[in-house]
Amino acid sequence: MTENTDEKLAAPTYPFATLPPEPTLAKPVRVLVLGGGFAGLEVCHQLDDPRYAITLIDRQNHHLFQPLLYQVATAGLAGTDIAQPLRSILSEQKNVTVLLDDVQQCDLDAGQVRTKHQTLGYDYLIIALGAVTGYFGHDEWARHATGLKSLNDALMIRRQVLGSFEEAERLGSEPHDEALLSMIVIGGGPTGVEMAGSLAELSRQVLPGNFRRINPAEAKVYLIEAGPRLLPAFSPELSEYTRQRLENMGVTVLLNTPVQAVEAHTVKLTDRTLRARTIVWAAGVRANPLTSTLKVPTDRAGRIAVAPDLSLPGYANVFAAGDIVSLKDPKGVVVPGVAPAAMQMGRHIAGVIKKDFTLAVKARGLPAPVPRAAYTYFDKGNMATIGRSAAVASAHGLSFRGFIAWLMWLVVHLLFLVGFRNRVIVLWQWMYSYFTYRRGARVIIGAERPQTEA
Amino acid sequence: MTENTDEKLAAPTYPFATLPPEPTLAKPVRVLVLGGGFAGLEVCHQLDDPRYAITLIDRQNHHLFQPLLYQVATAGLAGTDIAQPLRSILSEQKNVTVLLDDVQQCDLDAGQVRTKHQTLGYDYLIIALGAVTGYFGHDEWARHATGLKSLNDALMIRRQVLGSFEEAERLGSEPHDEALLSMIVIGGGPTGVEMAGSLAELSRQVLPGNFRRINPAEAKVYLIEAGPRLLPAFSPELSEYTRQRLENMGVTVLLNTPVQAVEAHTVKLTDRTLRARTIVWAAGVRANPLTSTLKVPTDRAGRIAVAPDLSLPGYANVFAAGDIVSLKDPKGVVVPGVAPAAMQMGRHIAGVIKKDFTLAVKARGLPAPVPRAAYTYFDKGNMATIGRSAAVASAHGLSFRGFIAWLMWLVVHLLFLVGFRNRVIVLWQWMYSYFTYRRGARVIIGAERPQTEA
């Protein structure tokens, strides 16, 4: 446990001004968790005790393993392979009630959460609603450049990519828009690298041989990054290795290339304009828009500036966790928006809540101003996959690349994927793809017809 | 081979009035196949010869294994598990070009097919566009009762079913419409039986334990059949066995119960009205509507009344195959709309085409009026699954039911499923479901929010 250090920084104290709710079976403490991602689920798991009556609200019925979403978008996996019903995950934990609903407003002063369908009270509230695709203030770009945050995003990209190849085959030698077989990925972080690599493999290794009139390998894949290198969270050597591997796979990597505007099938750069039927936005996220209504400090991306114990300033019984949080931890590390951090935060919050009640019980119901522990990020390392047998990883000062990093990536992602059934299926799909150079989910789904226009 | 008997019934003769197209590599015979179902694919497979230049048109990019669609609808399988990209299936067969397009009109006199995007000529045309859900002239019912013919149909039903349980859990003890946890399946054929059985298992075996405020097992499942028994293609004993098994599983089976009208969440019967959030229409299909524009005889369901050789009357170089065909074979058997019949027809048509050219080559280019072979249906038997370890099967005068029939059903469906990858995944999903009583695809997909109103 690395989270409970440096207690002096932690400001908030025991949250209840008057008598605390008794942590008894007869009148359990009401814990309301918003969001069934890694953070929200971890809070639930850690509070597996009938004295806590947990309500978990999510607007999807499933927990989504976002790190593999790019493989759904590029036809390697089915949507259901990386999604697990929240009810099923929590079926054995009888103190959790899962509700499919849409959170619309949190009135922290009144202690109420309003959803699309009802209003709920709580003793503790955990806001773990995650992030959405962020367009740096240019929301109008969203129509033309699809983000990668939900299953519907992934299926939309899959439809666009596969639909473009289908249209090109239909047109054959007829003159057609050069944009048709071009794909642009904006953003050189892990998601952008993984997307671009996977699109290059799809067009170079998977699709050729399946078409008669076009050569899918001639499709252009661009990866556009505003900064000077890919994967800025890694060492410059790994960034350069990644760039070279992607270029060898057929990706055109453009560094120091800020995007000026995104229009229909068009990305405007400083000195030129690129056109593409498929444009994927992997350049940024911002917090769930709900944060703007909370009347608490947020950063530029809308993330909640939480107190060191992860509670909201002024609301000691309200916490935030996961991608929705902006925090520099006691060691001065800016906590990144990754799954391990979300899980650590969830665990920390559950610990704080449990400790609140230990103290309450000790004090025989009298609230005492005890400082809470601060959350400290434990960095397990970073990894990103580039393509077949190629990945980069860095952890605890060590760097890995190539096949060994790729194997590490496989093992870690299989372990973190929720559900034994899903693990077996994903492993099988990966083995199948590895040995046959095929992808198993090349199915255009979700629209009655292929969408030739975005 | 049972198809080439009874040649005396076959009317059409060699199709080309003038010199036939030379079956050479330099000028291959153009075969245009409309539809990538079992019939269309079989034609392609049988004409694996570079002297035939085959174009296969489908408006989906995948071949769909319709017999398992109900498992996608009831969250047992992912859509991609029963769909295989047509390009991938035909990747090794270099004489086939697959085009994703929408057939809009066939001008048989001009020898042209017009699609959404282009106009195509042919030497031979095979119309294998299959069937759509048929509402007996009440197309307005389609809005309220979903058929089960496409992946989108299945995902829509899945959304409705899972969304209803979610809404009921949210409402908890609040008063709510009794229709919420009712499901109605209309039509007592194999699809209706399989749907009803699977819905009963979902609510009785899979979902309980996952909900806190409702008991999913209290959901009502109705199976409505206009005729006196379920599964009329089977023996009365098997029909009765099926009815009893379904009733034991919790399905309310209503026989001799014609549907008078379908409205929003409402099915009107002769003497009463049933209400349900989910209404599945499994009562009938009709041919692809395109047949009404062909100017050839069709039956009441719009199916093409083909000649004994499966050509269209008056168009000896145009064939129809699969569910789009209405035919009483030389033995007097009405050919059913099942996958084995579709595959047999595809094989028969390919045989006729090949024989045409053998004759043409023999006659050194001079057309000779040789009667063609008639297609005869070879009945491999019928099977339908009711639920866990229960199915019925009949073949060649033998009847099977219970566990043995269920095992037969499993093996046959795995064998006919296209693609090794899919077979392994489906087998794994079935094993997982069998031993854990879980379903792996309980993911609401395809709509940003759960649809609480149909």
JSON list of C-alpha atoms in Angstrom, two decimals, chain A residues 55 59-62 76-81 83-85 87-102 104 115-118 120 150-153 155 158 162-163 165-167 169-171 174 209-213 420-422 424-425 428-429 432 438-450 452, chain B residues 55 59-62 76-81 83-85 87-102 104 115-118 120 150-153 155 158 162-163 165-167 169-171 174 209-213 420-422 424-425 428-429 432 438-450 452:
[
{"chain": "A", "resi": 55, "resn": "THR", "atom": "CA", "xyz": [-25.86, 2.05, -5.40]},
{"chain": "A", "resi": 59, "resn": "ARG", "atom": "CA", "xyz": [-25.60, 4.84, -18.31]},
{"chain": "A", "resi": 60, "resn": "GLN", "atom": "CA", "xyz": [-24.23, 1.72, -19.96]},
{"chain": "A", "resi": 61, "resn": "ASN", "atom": "CA", "xyz": [-25.06, -1.75, -18.69]},
{"chain": "A", "resi": 62, "resn": "HIS", "atom": "CA", "xyz": [-21.44, -2.81, -19.02]},
{"chain": "A", "resi": 76, "resn": "GLY", "atom": "CA", "xyz": [-9.86, -7.51, -34.28]},
{"chain": "A", "resi": 77, "resn": "LEU", "atom": "CA", "xyz": [-12.34, -8.01, -31.47]},
{"chain": "A", "resi": 78, "resn": "ALA", "atom": "CA", "xyz": [-16.11, -8.00, -31.04]},
{"chain": "A", "resi": 79, "resn": "GLY", "atom": "CA", "xyz": [-17.57, -5.29, -28.84]},
{"chain": "A", "resi": 80, "resn": "THR", "atom": "CA", "xyz": [-18.82, -7.84, -26.32]},
{"chain": "A", "resi": 81, "resn": "ASP", "atom": "CA", "xyz": [-15.31, -9.28, -25.95]},
{"chain": "A", "resi": 83, "resn": "ALA", "atom": "CA", "xyz": [-17.44, -5.43, -22.26]},
{"chain": "A", "resi": 84, "resn": "GLN", "atom": "CA", "xyz": [-18.79, -7.19, -19.20]},
{"chain": "A", "resi": 85, "resn": "PRO", "atom": "CA", "xyz": [-22.26, -6.56, -17.72]},
{"chain": "A", "resi": 87, "resn": "ARG", "atom": "CA", "xyz": [-24.64, -6.76, -12.90]},
{"chain": "A", "resi": 88, "resn": "SER", "atom": "CA", "xyz": [-22.73, -9.88, -13.74]},
{"chain": "A", "resi": 89, "resn": "ILE", "atom": "CA", "xyz": [-19.45, -8.56, -12.29]},
{"chain": "A", "resi": 90, "resn": "LEU", "atom": "CA", "xyz": [-21.23, -7.58, -9.08]},
{"chain": "A", "resi": 91, "resn": "SER", "atom": "CA", "xyz": [-23.75, -10.42, -8.90]},
{"chain": "A", "resi": 92, "resn": "GLU", "atom": "CA", "xyz": [-22.13, -12.00, -5.83]},
{"chain": "A", "resi": 93, "resn": "GLN", "atom": "CA", "xyz": [-21.80, -8.72, -3.97]},
{"chain": "A", "resi": 94, "resn": "LYS", "atom": "CA", "xyz": [-25.27, -8.44, -2.52]},
{"chain": "A", "resi": 95, "resn": "ASN", "atom": "CA", "xyz": [-24.79, -4.98, -0.99]},
{"chain": "A", "resi": 96, "resn": "VAL", "atom": "CA", "xyz": [-24.52, -3.37, -4.44]},
{"chain": "A", "resi": 97, "resn": "THR", "atom": "CA", "xyz": [-27.54, -2.32, -6.48]},
{"chain": "A", "resi": 98, "resn": "VAL", "atom": "CA", "xyz": [-26.74, -1.48, -10.10]},
{"chain": "A", "resi": 99, "resn": "LEU", "atom": "CA", "xyz": [-28.97, 1.04, -11.86]},
{"chain": "A", "resi": 100, "resn": "LEU", "atom": "CA", "xyz": [-28.83, 1.89, -15.54]},
{"chain": "A", "resi": 101, "resn": "ASP", "atom": "CA", "xyz": [-29.43, 5.61, -15.55]},
{"chain": "A", "resi": 102, "resn": "ASP", "atom": "CA", "xyz": [-28.00, 8.89, -16.72]},
{"chain": "A", "resi": 104, "resn": "GLN", "atom": "CA", "xyz": [-27.72, 14.77, -14.85]},
{"chain": "A", "resi": 115, "resn": "THR", "atom": "CA", "xyz": [-30.57, 11.34, -12.77]},
{"chain": "A", "resi": 116, "resn": "LYS", "atom": "CA", "xyz": [-32.74, 11.17, -15.83]},
{"chain": "A", "resi": 117, "resn": "HIS", "atom": "CA", "xyz": [-35.28, 9.15, -13.91]},
{"chain": "A", "resi": 118, "resn": "GLN", "atom": "CA", "xyz": [-34.99, 9.91, -10.20]},
{"chain": "A", "resi": 120, "resn": "LEU", "atom": "CA", "xyz": [-31.06, 9.94, -4.97]},
{"chain": "A", "resi": 150, "resn": "SER", "atom": "CA", "xyz": [-17.26, 4.03, -26.26]},
{"chain": "A", "resi": 151, "resn": "LEU", "atom": "CA", "xyz": [-18.30, 0.89, -28.11]},
{"chain": "A", "resi": 152, "resn": "ASN", "atom": "CA", "xyz": [-20.39, 3.03, -30.41]},
{"chain": "A", "resi": 153, "resn": "ASP", "atom": "CA", "xyz": [-17.31, 5.12, -31.27]},
{"chain": "A", "resi": 155, "resn": "LEU", "atom": "CA", "xyz": [-18.17, 0.49, -34.22]},
{"chain": "A", "resi": 158, "resn": "ARG", "atom": "CA", "xyz": [-15.00, 0.18, -38.00]},
{"chain": "A", "resi": 162, "resn": "LEU", "atom": "CA", "xyz": [-14.36, -1.17, -43.78]},
{"chain": "A", "resi": 163, "resn": "GLY", "atom": "CA", "xyz": [-16.95, 0.83, -45.71]},
{"chain": "A", "resi": 165, "resn": "PHE", "atom": "CA", "xyz": [-12.48, -0.26, -48.71]},
{"chain": "A", "resi": 166, "resn": "GLU", "atom": "CA", "xyz": [-15.82, -1.62, -49.89]},
{"chain": "A", "resi": 167, "resn": "GLU", "atom": "CA", "xyz": [-16.60, 1.56, -51.78]},
{"chain": "A", "resi": 169, "resn": "GLU", "atom": "CA", "xyz": [-13.57, -1.97, -54.56]},
{"chain": "A", "resi": 170, "resn": "ARG", "atom": "CA", "xyz": [-16.96, -1.10, -56.01]},
{"chain": "A", "resi": 171, "resn": "LEU", "atom": "CA", "xyz": [-15.53, 1.88, -57.87]},
{"chain": "A", "resi": 174, "resn": "GLU", "atom": "CA", "xyz": [-13.36, 4.49, -61.91]},
{"chain": "A", "resi": 209, "resn": "GLY", "atom": "CA", "xyz": [-5.96, -10.95, -51.08]},
{"chain": "A", "resi": 210, "resn": "ASN", "atom": "CA", "xyz": [-9.54, -10.22, -50.16]},
{"chain": "A", "resi": 211, "resn": "PHE", "atom": "CA", "xyz": [-9.98, -7.58, -52.86]},
{"chain": "A", "resi": 212, "resn": "ARG", "atom": "CA", "xyz": [-9.82, -7.94, -56.64]},
{"chain": "A", "resi": 213, "resn": "ARG", "atom": "CA", "xyz": [-9.87, -4.41, -58.02]},
{"chain": "A", "resi": 420, "resn": "PHE", "atom": "CA", "xyz": [-12.72, -15.36, -17.47]},
{"chain": "A", "resi": 421, "resn": "ARG", "atom": "CA", "xyz": [-14.94, -15.88, -20.51]},
{"chain": "A", "resi": 422, "resn": "ASN", "atom": "CA", "xyz": [-13.67, -12.70, -22.14]},
{"chain": "A", "resi": 424, "resn": "VAL", "atom": "CA", "xyz": [-10.33, -16.91, -23.14]},
{"chain": "A", "resi": 425, "resn": "ILE", "atom": "CA", "xyz": [-12.07, -15.40, -26.16]},
{"chain": "A", "resi": 428, "resn": "TRP", "atom": "CA", "xyz": [-8.14, -17.07, -28.86]},
{"chain": "A", "resi": 429, "resn": "GLN", "atom": "CA", "xyz": [-8.79, -14.12, -31.20]},
{"chain": "A", "resi": 432, "resn": "TYR", "atom": "CA", "xyz": [-5.94, -16.75, -34.41]},
{"chain": "A", "resi": 438, "resn": "ARG", "atom": "CA", "xyz": [-6.83, -12.49, -40.19]},
{"chain": "A", "resi": 439, "resn": "ARG", "atom": "CA", "xyz": [-9.19, -10.51, -38.03]},
{"chain": "A", "resi": 440, "resn": "GLY", "atom": "CA", "xyz": [-12.33, -12.04, -36.70]},
{"chain": "A", "resi": 441, "resn": "ALA", "atom": "CA", "xyz": [-14.65, -9.07, -36.37]},
{"chain": "A", "resi": 442, "resn": "ARG", "atom": "CA", "xyz": [-14.63, -7.64, -39.88]},
{"chain": "A", "resi": 443, "resn": "VAL", "atom": "CA", "xyz": [-18.35, -7.19, -39.71]},
{"chain": "A", "resi": 444, "resn": "ILE", "atom": "CA", "xyz": [-20.02, -3.90, -40.49]},
{"chain": "A", "resi": 445, "resn": "ILE", "atom": "CA", "xyz": [-22.63, -3.63, -37.79]},
{"chain": "A", "resi": 446, "resn": "GLY", "atom": "CA", "xyz": [-24.99, -1.09, -36.34]},
{"chain": "A", "resi": 447, "resn": "ALA", "atom": "CA", "xyz": [-26.19, 0.63, -39.49]},
{"chain": "A", "resi": 448, "resn": "GLU", "atom": "CA", "xyz": [-28.57, -0.95, -41.96]},
{"chain": "A", "resi": 449, "resn": "ARG", "atom": "CA", "xyz": [-26.35, 0.13, -44.83]},
{"chain": "A", "resi": 450, "resn": "PRO", "atom": "CA", "xyz": [-22.67, 0.90, -45.02]},
{"chain": "A", "resi": 452, "resn": "THR", "atom": "CA", "xyz": [-20.19, 5.96, -47.27]},
{"chain": "B", "resi": 55, "resn": "THR", "atom": "CA", "xyz": [-19.50, -11.04, -59.23]},
{"chain": "B", "resi": 59, "resn": "ARG", "atom": "CA", "xyz": [-25.70, -5.24, -49.14]},
{"chain": "B", "resi": 60, "resn": "GLN", "atom": "CA", "xyz": [-23.99, -6.58, -46.03]},
{"chain": "B", "resi": 61, "resn": "ASN", "atom": "CA", "xyz": [-20.29, -7.28, -45.94]},
{"chain": "B", "resi": 62, "resn": "HIS", "atom": "CA", "xyz": [-20.88, -10.60, -44.20]},
{"chain": "B", "resi": 76, "resn": "GLY", "atom": "CA", "xyz": [-25.72, -15.68, -25.76]},
{"chain": "B", "resi": 77, "resn": "LEU", "atom": "CA", "xyz": [-23.50, -14.80, -28.70]},
{"chain": "B", "resi": 78, "resn": "ALA", "atom": "CA", "xyz": [-21.88, -11.70, -30.15]},
{"chain": "B", "resi": 79, "resn": "GLY", "atom": "CA", "xyz": [-23.03, -10.60, -33.58]},
{"chain": "B", "resi": 80, "resn": "THR", "atom": "CA", "xyz": [-19.61, -11.23, -35.07]},
{"chain": "B", "resi": 81, "resn": "ASP", "atom": "CA", "xyz": [-19.65, -14.83, -33.81]},
{"chain": "B", "resi": 83, "resn": "ALA", "atom": "CA", "xyz": [-21.10, -13.46, -39.18]},
{"chain": "B", "resi": 84, "resn": "GLN", "atom": "CA", "xyz": [-18.17, -14.01, -41.49]},
{"chain": "B", "resi": 85, "resn": "PRO", "atom": "CA", "xyz": [-16.92, -11.42, -44.02]},
{"chain": "B", "resi": 87, "resn": "ARG", "atom": "CA", "xyz": [-14.43, -11.37, -48.77]},
{"chain": "B", "resi": 88, "resn": "SER", "atom": "CA", "xyz": [-12.71, -13.52, -46.23]},
{"chain": "B", "resi": 89, "resn": "ILE", "atom": "CA", "xyz": [-14.76, -16.62, -47.11]},
{"chain": "B", "resi": 90, "resn": "LEU", "atom": "CA", "xyz": [-13.99, -16.13, -50.79]},
{"chain": "B", "resi": 91, "resn": "SER", "atom": "CA", "xyz": [-10.47, -14.76, -50.49]},
{"chain": "B", "resi": 92, "resn": "GLU", "atom": "CA", "xyz": [-8.86, -17.85, -52.05]},
{"chain": "B", "resi": 93, "resn": "GLN", "atom": "CA", "xyz": [-11.32, -18.03, -54.91]},
{"chain": "B", "resi": 94, "resn": "LYS", "atom": "CA", "xyz": [-9.78, -15.51, -57.25]},
{"chain": "B", "resi": 95, "resn": "ASN", "atom": "CA", "xyz": [-12.55, -15.66, -59.87]},
{"chain": "B", "resi": 96, "resn": "VAL", "atom": "CA", "xyz": [-15.04, -14.05, -57.48]},
{"chain": "B", "resi": 97, "resn": "THR", "atom": "CA", "xyz": [-15.33, -10.29, -57.00]},
{"chain": "B", "resi": 98, "resn": "VAL", "atom": "CA", "xyz": [-17.40, -9.28, -53.98]},
{"chain": "B", "resi": 99, "resn": "LEU", "atom": "CA", "xyz": [-19.21, -5.94, -54.13]},
{"chain": "B", "resi": 100, "resn": "LEU", "atom": "CA", "xyz": [-21.04, -4.32, -51.24]},
{"chain": "B", "resi": 101, "resn": "ASP", "atom": "CA", "xyz": [-24.05, -2.81, -52.92]},
{"chain": "B", "resi": 102, "resn": "ASP", "atom": "CA", "xyz": [-27.81, -2.71, -52.85]},
{"chain": "B", "resi": 104, "resn": "GLN", "atom": "CA", "xyz": [-32.54, -2.16, -56.81]},
{"chain": "B", "resi": 115, "resn": "THR", "atom": "CA", "xyz": [-27.80, -1.44, -58.02]},
{"chain": "B", "resi": 116, "resn": "LYS", "atom": "CA", "xyz": [-27.66, 1.66, -55.90]},
{"chain": "B", "resi": 117, "resn": "HIS", "atom": "CA", "xyz": [-24.34, 2.56, -57.46]},
{"chain": "B", "resi": 118, "resn": "GLN", "atom": "CA", "xyz": [-24.07, 0.98, -60.90]},
{"chain": "B", "resi": 120, "resn": "LEU", "atom": "CA", "xyz": [-24.18, -4.59, -64.33]},
{"chain": "B", "resi": 150, "resn": "SER", "atom": "CA", "xyz": [-30.55, -9.46, -39.56]},
{"chain": "B", "resi": 151, "resn": "LEU", "atom": "CA", "xyz": [-27.92, -8.63, -36.96]},
{"chain": "B", "resi": 152, "resn": "ASN", "atom": "CA", "xyz": [-29.62, -5.29, -36.44]},
{"chain": "B", "resi": 153, "resn": "ASP", "atom": "CA", "xyz": [-32.90, -7.07, -35.69]},
{"chain": "B", "resi": 155, "resn": "LEU", "atom": "CA", "xyz": [-29.37, -6.35, -31.47]},
{"chain": "B", "resi": 158, "resn": "ARG", "atom": "CA", "xyz": [-31.42, -7.63, -27.16]},
{"chain": "B", "resi": 162, "resn": "LEU", "atom": "CA", "xyz": [-32.14, -6.17, -21.41]},
{"chain": "B", "resi": 163, "resn": "GLY", "atom": "CA", "xyz": [-33.39, -2.58, -21.30]},
{"chain": "B", "resi": 165, "resn": "PHE", "atom": "CA", "xyz": [-35.09, -5.55, -16.99]},
{"chain": "B", "resi": 166, "resn": "GLU", "atom": "CA", "xyz": [-32.88, -2.51, -16.35]},
{"chain": "B", "resi": 167, "resn": "GLU", "atom": "CA", "xyz": [-35.89, -0.21, -16.25]},
{"chain": "B", "resi": 169, "resn": "GLU", "atom": "CA", "xyz": [-34.80, -2.65, -11.53]},
{"chain": "B", "resi": 170, "resn": "ARG", "atom": "CA", "xyz": [-34.62, 1.13, -11.58]},
{"chain": "B", "resi": 171, "resn": "LEU", "atom": "CA", "xyz": [-38.32, 1.44, -10.79]},
{"chain": "B", "resi": 174, "resn": "GLU", "atom": "CA", "xyz": [-42.60, 1.92, -7.75]},
{"chain": "B", "resi": 209, "resn": "GLY", "atom": "CA", "xyz": [-29.03, -13.10, -8.68]},
{"chain": "B", "resi": 210, "resn": "ASN", "atom": "CA", "xyz": [-27.98, -10.15, -10.81]},
{"chain": "B", "resi": 211, "resn": "PHE", "atom": "CA", "xyz": [-30.88, -7.95, -9.68]},
{"chain": "B", "resi": 212, "resn": "ARG", "atom": "CA", "xyz": [-31.70, -6.65, -6.20]},
{"chain": "B", "resi": 213, "resn": "ARG", "atom": "CA", "xyz": [-35.14, -5.10, -6.48]},
{"chain": "B", "resi": 420, "resn": "PHE", "atom": "CA", "xyz": [-12.98, -22.18, -37.92]},
{"chain": "B", "resi": 421, "resn": "ARG", "atom": "CA", "xyz": [-12.50, -19.14, -35.70]},
{"chain": "B", "resi": 422, "resn": "ASN", "atom": "CA", "xyz": [-16.24, -18.71, -35.22]},
{"chain": "B", "resi": 424, "resn": "VAL", "atom": "CA", "xyz": [-14.18, -22.33, -31.68]},
{"chain": "B", "resi": 425, "resn": "ILE", "atom": "CA", "xyz": [-15.66, -19.18, -30.18]},
{"chain": "B", "resi": 428, "resn": "TRP", "atom": "CA", "xyz": [-16.53, -21.94, -26.03]},
{"chain": "B", "resi": 429, "resn": "GLN", "atom": "CA", "xyz": [-19.51, -19.64, -25.42]},
{"chain": "B", "resi": 432, "resn": "TYR", "atom": "CA", "xyz": [-19.26, -21.48, -20.73]},
{"chain": "B", "resi": 438, "resn": "ARG", "atom": "CA", "xyz": [-24.25, -17.21, -17.74]},
{"chain": "B", "resi": 439, "resn": "ARG", "atom": "CA", "xyz": [-24.43, -15.52, -21.09]},
{"chain": "B", "resi": 440, "resn": "GLY", "atom": "CA", "xyz": [-21.48, -13.72, -22.48]},
{"chain": "B", "resi": 441, "resn": "ALA", "atom": "CA", "xyz": [-23.05, -11.07, -24.66]},
{"chain": "B", "resi": 442, "resn": "ARG", "atom": "CA", "xyz": [-25.30, -9.27, -22.20]},
{"chain": "B", "resi": 443, "resn": "VAL", "atom": "CA", "xyz": [-24.16, -5.97, -23.60]},
{"chain": "B", "resi": 444, "resn": "ILE", "atom": "CA", "xyz": [-26.59, -3.32, -24.74]},
{"chain": "B", "resi": 445, "resn": "ILE", "atom": "CA", "xyz": [-25.03, -2.08, -27.93]},
{"chain": "B", "resi": 446, "resn": "GLY", "atom": "CA", "xyz": [-25.88, 0.07, -30.88]},
{"chain": "B", "resi": 447, "resn": "ALA", "atom": "CA", "xyz": [-27.79, 2.86, -29.19]},
{"chain": "B", "resi": 448, "resn": "GLU", "atom": "CA", "xyz": [-26.13, 5.52, -27.08]},
{"chain": "B", "resi": 449, "resn": "ARG", "atom": "CA", "xyz": [-28.76, 5.07, -24.40]},
{"chain": "B", "resi": 450, "resn": "PRO", "atom": "CA", "xyz": [-30.96, 2.13, -23.51]},
{"chain": "B", "resi": 452, "resn": "THR", "atom": "CA", "xyz": [-37.01, 2.28, -22.91]}
]
